[in-house]
């Protein structure tokens, strides 16, 4: 359940401390939790949700690395908070597992492979799909929503802007049009869909917060989780694809809005500073390979 009242009270308190106390939380971040009083999630697990090979890195680094191939990781995350579970992104469709030809969102550009299923990884720690309370998705590209249909009893959390966008008329970029068509197919019609309007405190206690970071797609979001020992961690979604792009403010050509993408990267930097947060970058294979993998977890 969403704690609307509590969220509202916290928002009012934050707004108050804002106008009277001149806190360090910038206006644009006013809906985010107070780092000093935010609650905790107990566990954060990384799931292996596929890996991919693209034949032209310059799509992600315009003007550089033309024709060079690049490998990406695909990562899903599972958060335990009390007796509830949040799955963040769902990866490549598991129906394509072990297919030697792989699977693609844009056939001329990128091929994904999946070695492990989400449901198999959940089973490793004793969970079934029906145990997942929320499936929160960063955005509607196929490598992030490929398994939403496996969780018909979970509440899907996504930005309203994103949901509206995938059904909007096609634009000039054919790659983007293809991705939208695939998104409509993979999303289907979730039984329990909660459309969000901007930043959202999922449990009303600051332990898990969805942060609006548009630009890669119109309703893209990232996730801020608070853990007792590990502190605050930001799960990127695709707000950025690599540590190098983040350091140099580089925006992939597939992104729907370059200026918004740069603003969202700036927002992530601000959140990292306010919360002393680490940033886990979904597709950065070099970084991902250094992170714990289920059954290991962050706490
Ligand atoms: Zn992606």
Coordinates of C-alpha atoms and ligand atoms in Angstrom, one line a residue:
X1 CA 0.0 0.0 0.0
X2 CA 1.1 3.6 -0.6
X3 CA 1.1 5.7 2.5
X4 CA -0.5 8.7 0.9
X5 CA -1.1 10.5 4.1
X6 CA 2.3 9.9 5.5
X7 CA 3.9 10.9 2.2
X8 CA 1.8 14.1 2.2
X9 CA 2.9 14.9 5.8
X10 CA 6.5 14.3 5.0
X11 CA 6.2 16.5 1.9
X12 CA 4.7 19.2 4.0
X13 CA 7.4 18.9 6.7
X14 CA 10.1 19.0 4.0
X15 CA 8.4 22.0 2.4
X16 CA 8.2 23.7 5.7
X17 CA 11.9 23.0 6.7
X18 CA 12.6 24.4 3.3
X19 CA 11.0 27.7 3.6
X20 CA 12.0 28.3 7.2
X21 CA 15.3 26.5 7.6
X22 CA 17.0 27.0 4.3
X23 CA 18.0 23.3 4.1
X24 CA 20.6 21.9 1.7
X25 CA 17.9 20.2 -0.4
X26 CA 17.5 22.1 -3.6
X27 CA 14.0 23.1 -4.8
X28 CA 13.9 20.6 -7.6
X29 CA 14.7 17.8 -5.1
X30 CA 12.1 18.8 -2.5
X31 CA 10.1 15.6 -2.8
X32 CA 13.1 13.4 -1.9
X33 CA 13.6 12.2 1.7
X34 CA 15.6 13.9 4.3
X35 CA 18.9 12.0 4.4
X36 CA 19.1 12.2 8.2
X37 CA 15.7 10.6 8.9
X38 CA 15.2 8.3 5.9
X39 CA 14.1 4.7 6.7
X40 CA 16.0 1.6 5.6
X41 CA 15.5 -1.3 3.2
X42 CA 17.0 -4.5 4.5
X43 CA 18.6 -6.1 1.4
X44 CA 19.5 -5.2 -2.2
X45 CA 20.3 -8.1 -4.6
X46 CA 21.6 -7.8 -8.2
X47 CA 20.1 -10.2 -10.7
X48 CA 21.8 -11.0 -14.0
X49 CA 19.3 -9.9 -16.6
X50 CA 21.3 -10.5 -19.7
X51 CA 24.2 -9.1 -21.7
X52 CA 24.5 -7.6 -25.1
X53 CA 26.8 -6.9 -28.0
X54 CA 26.3 -3.7 -30.1
X55 CA 28.1 -3.2 -33.4
X56 CA 28.5 0.6 -33.2
X57 CA 29.4 2.2 -29.9
X58 CA 29.0 5.7 -31.5
X59 CA 25.2 5.4 -30.9
X60 CA 26.0 5.8 -27.2
X61 CA 29.0 8.1 -27.8
X62 CA 28.0 10.3 -30.8
X63 CA 31.0 11.3 -32.9
X64 CA 33.3 8.8 -31.2
X65 CA 33.9 5.0 -31.5
X66 CA 32.2 4.8 -34.9
X67 CA 31.9 1.1 -36.0
X68 CA 33.4 -0.2 -32.8
X69 CA 31.6 -3.0 -31.0
X70 CA 30.8 -2.8 -27.3
X71 CA 29.5 -5.2 -24.7
X72 CA 26.8 -4.1 -22.2
X73 CA 25.5 -5.7 -19.0
X74 CA 21.8 -5.9 -18.3
X75 CA 21.0 -5.7 -14.6
X76 CA 17.8 -6.1 -12.5
X77 CA 17.7 -5.4 -8.8
X78 CA 15.6 -6.8 -6.0
X79 CA 14.9 -4.9 -2.8
X80 CA 13.6 -6.3 0.4
X81 CA 11.9 -3.9 2.7
X82 CA 10.0 -5.5 5.6
X83 CA 7.9 -8.3 4.2
X84 CA 7.7 -6.6 0.8
X85 CA 9.8 -6.9 -2.3
X86 CA 10.5 -4.5 -5.1
X87 CA 11.9 -5.7 -8.4
X88 CA 13.6 -2.9 -10.3
X89 CA 13.5 -3.6 -14.1
X90 CA 12.9 -7.0 -15.6
X91 CA 15.5 -7.4 -18.3
X92 CA 15.5 -9.4 -21.5
X93 CA 12.5 -11.7 -22.1
X94 CA 13.4 -15.0 -20.5
X95 CA 11.6 -16.9 -23.3
X96 CA 14.8 -16.2 -25.3
X97 CA 17.1 -17.8 -22.8
X98 CA 19.9 -19.9 -24.4
X99 CA 18.8 -19.0 -27.9
X100 CA 22.1 -19.0 -29.8
X101 CA 20.7 -16.3 -32.1
X102 CA 19.9 -14.0 -29.1
X103 CA 17.2 -11.4 -29.0
X104 CA 17.1 -7.8 -30.2
X105 CA 15.4 -4.5 -29.6
X106 CA 17.0 -3.0 -32.8
X107 CA 18.1 -5.9 -35.0
X108 CA 20.7 -4.0 -37.0
X109 CA 22.4 -2.6 -33.9
X110 CA 22.3 -4.8 -30.8
X111 CA 21.9 -8.5 -29.8
X112 CA 21.1 -9.6 -26.3
X113 CA 21.8 -13.0 -24.7
X114 CA 20.3 -14.3 -21.5
X115 CA 22.1 -17.0 -19.4
X116 CA 19.8 -17.0 -16.3
X117 CA 16.1 -16.5 -15.9
X118 CA 14.6 -14.0 -13.4
X119 CA 12.3 -16.6 -12.0
X120 CA 15.2 -19.1 -11.5
X121 CA 17.2 -16.4 -9.7
X122 CA 14.3 -15.6 -7.5
X123 CA 13.9 -19.3 -6.7
X124 CA 17.5 -19.4 -5.5
X125 CA 16.5 -17.3 -2.6
X126 CA 13.1 -19.0 -2.1
X127 CA 10.9 -16.5 -3.9
X128 CA 8.1 -16.9 -6.4
X129 CA 7.0 -14.2 -8.9
X130 CA 3.8 -13.8 -6.8
X131 CA 6.0 -12.7 -3.8
X132 CA 7.0 -9.5 -5.6
X133 CA 4.9 -6.6 -4.4
X134 CA 6.1 -4.0 -6.8
X135 CA 7.7 -4.2 -10.3
X136 CA 9.2 -0.7 -10.8
X137 CA 10.5 0.0 -14.3
X138 CA 13.0 2.6 -15.2
X139 CA 11.6 3.0 -18.7
X140 CA 10.0 1.0 -21.5
X141 CA 12.9 -0.1 -23.7
X142 CA 12.6 -3.9 -24.3
X143 CA 15.7 -4.8 -22.3
X144 CA 14.1 -3.4 -19.2
X145 CA 10.5 -4.6 -19.5
X146 CA 11.0 -8.0 -21.2
X147 CA 9.5 -9.9 -18.2
X148 CA 6.8 -7.6 -16.8
X149 CA 4.2 -10.2 -17.9
X150 CA 5.7 -12.8 -15.6
X151 CA 4.5 -10.7 -12.6
X152 CA 0.7 -10.3 -13.1
X153 CA 0.0 -10.0 -9.4
X154 CA 2.6 -7.2 -8.8
X155 CA 1.8 -3.5 -9.0
X156 CA 3.8 -2.0 -11.8
X157 CA 5.2 1.4 -11.0
X158 CA 6.1 3.7 -13.9
X159 CA 5.9 7.3 -14.8
X160 CA 2.6 8.4 -16.4
X161 CA 4.6 10.4 -19.0
X162 CA 6.3 7.1 -20.1
X163 CA 3.1 5.2 -20.4
X164 CA 1.5 7.9 -22.5
X165 CA 4.6 8.3 -24.7
X166 CA 4.7 4.7 -25.9
X167 CA 1.2 5.1 -27.4
X168 CA 1.9 8.6 -28.9
X169 CA 2.2 9.1 -32.7
X170 CA 5.6 8.1 -34.3
X171 CA 8.3 10.8 -34.7
X172 CA 11.2 11.2 -37.1
X173 CA 13.6 8.7 -35.5
X174 CA 12.8 5.3 -36.8
X175 CA 14.8 3.5 -34.1
X176 CA 12.8 5.3 -31.5
X177 CA 9.5 4.4 -33.3
X178 CA 10.6 0.7 -33.3
X179 CA 11.4 0.8 -29.6
X180 CA 8.0 2.3 -28.8
X181 CA 6.2 -0.5 -30.8
X182 CA 8.1 -3.1 -29.0
X183 CA 7.3 -1.5 -25.7
X184 CA 3.6 -1.6 -26.4
X185 CA 3.8 -5.3 -27.2
X186 CA 5.9 -6.2 -24.1
X187 CA 4.0 -4.1 -21.6
X188 CA 0.6 -5.5 -22.6
X189 CA -2.0 -4.3 -20.2
X190 CA -0.8 -4.8 -16.6
X191 CA -3.6 -5.7 -14.2
X192 CA -2.2 -3.5 -11.5
X193 CA -0.6 -0.4 -12.9
X194 CA 0.3 2.6 -10.8
X195 CA 1.2 5.6 -12.9
X196 CA 3.4 8.1 -11.1
X197 CA 3.8 11.9 -11.6
X198 CA 7.4 12.6 -10.7
X199 CA 9.4 11.6 -7.6
X200 CA 7.7 9.0 -5.5
X201 CA 8.5 7.7 -2.1
X202 CA 7.3 4.0 -2.5
X203 CA 6.9 3.1 1.2
X204 CA 6.5 6.6 2.6
X205 CA 9.6 6.3 4.8
X206 CA 12.4 7.3 2.4
X207 CA 13.8 3.8 2.1
X208 CA 13.0 3.4 -1.6
X209 CA 12.4 6.5 -3.7
X210 CA 11.8 6.8 -7.4
X211 CA 13.5 9.8 -8.9
X212 CA 12.3 11.4 -12.2
X213 CA 15.3 11.5 -14.6
X214 CA 13.8 12.1 -18.0
X215 CA 15.8 12.4 -21.3
X216 CA 16.7 8.8 -22.3
X217 CA 13.0 8.5 -22.7
X218 CA 10.3 11.1 -21.7
X219 CA 9.3 9.3 -18.5
X220 CA 12.6 7.7 -17.4
X221 CA 13.2 7.3 -13.7
X222 CA 16.0 6.1 -11.4
X223 CA 15.8 4.6 -7.9
X224 CA 17.4 5.7 -4.6
X225 CA 17.6 3.0 -2.0
X226 CA 18.8 3.4 1.6
X227 CA 20.5 0.6 3.4
X228 CA 21.9 0.4 6.9
X229 CA 25.5 -0.6 6.1
X230 CA 25.9 0.4 2.5
X231 CA 24.2 3.8 2.9
X232 CA 22.4 5.3 -0.1
X233 CA 22.7 3.7 -3.6
X234 CA 21.3 5.1 -6.8
X235 CA 20.2 2.5 -9.4
X236 CA 20.7 4.3 -12.7
X237 CA 18.2 2.8 -15.1
X238 CA 19.6 4.3 -18.3
X239 CA 20.0 7.9 -17.1
X240 CA 23.6 7.1 -18.2
X241 CA 25.3 4.1 -19.9
X242 CA 28.8 4.2 -18.6
X243 CA 31.0 5.9 -16.0
X244 CA 32.9 7.6 -18.9
X245 CA 29.6 9.1 -20.4
X246 CA 28.7 10.3 -16.9
X247 CA 32.1 11.9 -16.4
X248 CA 31.9 13.7 -19.8
X249 CA 28.2 14.4 -20.0
X250 CA 27.8 12.4 -23.2
X251 CA 24.2 11.7 -24.4
X252 CA 23.4 8.7 -26.7
X253 CA 21.7 9.5 -30.0
X254 CA 18.8 7.3 -29.1
X255 CA 17.8 9.5 -26.2
X256 CA 14.6 11.4 -26.8
X257 CA 15.8 14.7 -25.3
X258 CA 19.4 15.8 -25.1
X259 CA 19.0 18.8 -22.8
X260 CA 16.8 16.8 -20.4
X261 CA 19.4 14.0 -20.4
X262 CA 22.1 16.4 -19.4
X263 CA 19.8 17.9 -16.7
X264 CA 19.0 14.5 -15.3
X265 CA 22.7 13.6 -15.1
X266 CA 23.2 16.8 -13.2
X267 CA 20.4 15.8 -10.9
X268 CA 22.0 12.4 -10.2
X269 CA 25.3 14.2 -9.3
X270 CA 23.3 16.5 -6.9
X271 CA 21.6 13.5 -5.3
X272 CA 24.9 11.7 -5.0
X273 CA 26.3 14.7 -3.2
X274 CA 23.3 15.2 -0.9
X275 CA 23.1 11.5 0.1
X276 CA 26.8 10.5 -0.2
X277 CA 25.3 8.0 -2.6
X278 CA 27.0 5.5 -4.9
X279 CA 25.8 5.1 -8.5
X280 CA 25.3 1.6 -9.9
X281 CA 25.1 1.9 -13.7
X282 CA 22.9 -0.7 -15.3
X283 CA 24.7 -1.2 -18.6
X284 CA 28.3 -0.5 -17.6
X285 CA 29.7 -4.0 -17.9
X286 CA 33.1 -3.1 -16.3
X287 CA 31.4 -1.7 -13.2
X288 CA 28.7 -4.3 -13.1
X289 CA 31.3 -7.1 -13.0
X290 CA 32.6 -5.7 -9.8
X291 CA 29.2 -5.7 -8.0
X292 CA 27.7 -8.5 -5.8
X293 CA 25.4 -10.9 -7.5
X294 CA 22.5 -12.9 -6.0
X295 CA 22.5 -14.8 -3.7
X296 CA 25.0 -12.3 -2.3
X297 CA 23.4 -8.9 -1.4
X298 CA 24.0 -5.4 -0.1
X299 CA 22.6 -4.6 3.3
Ligands
LIG1 ZN1 18.7 -0.2 -21.5

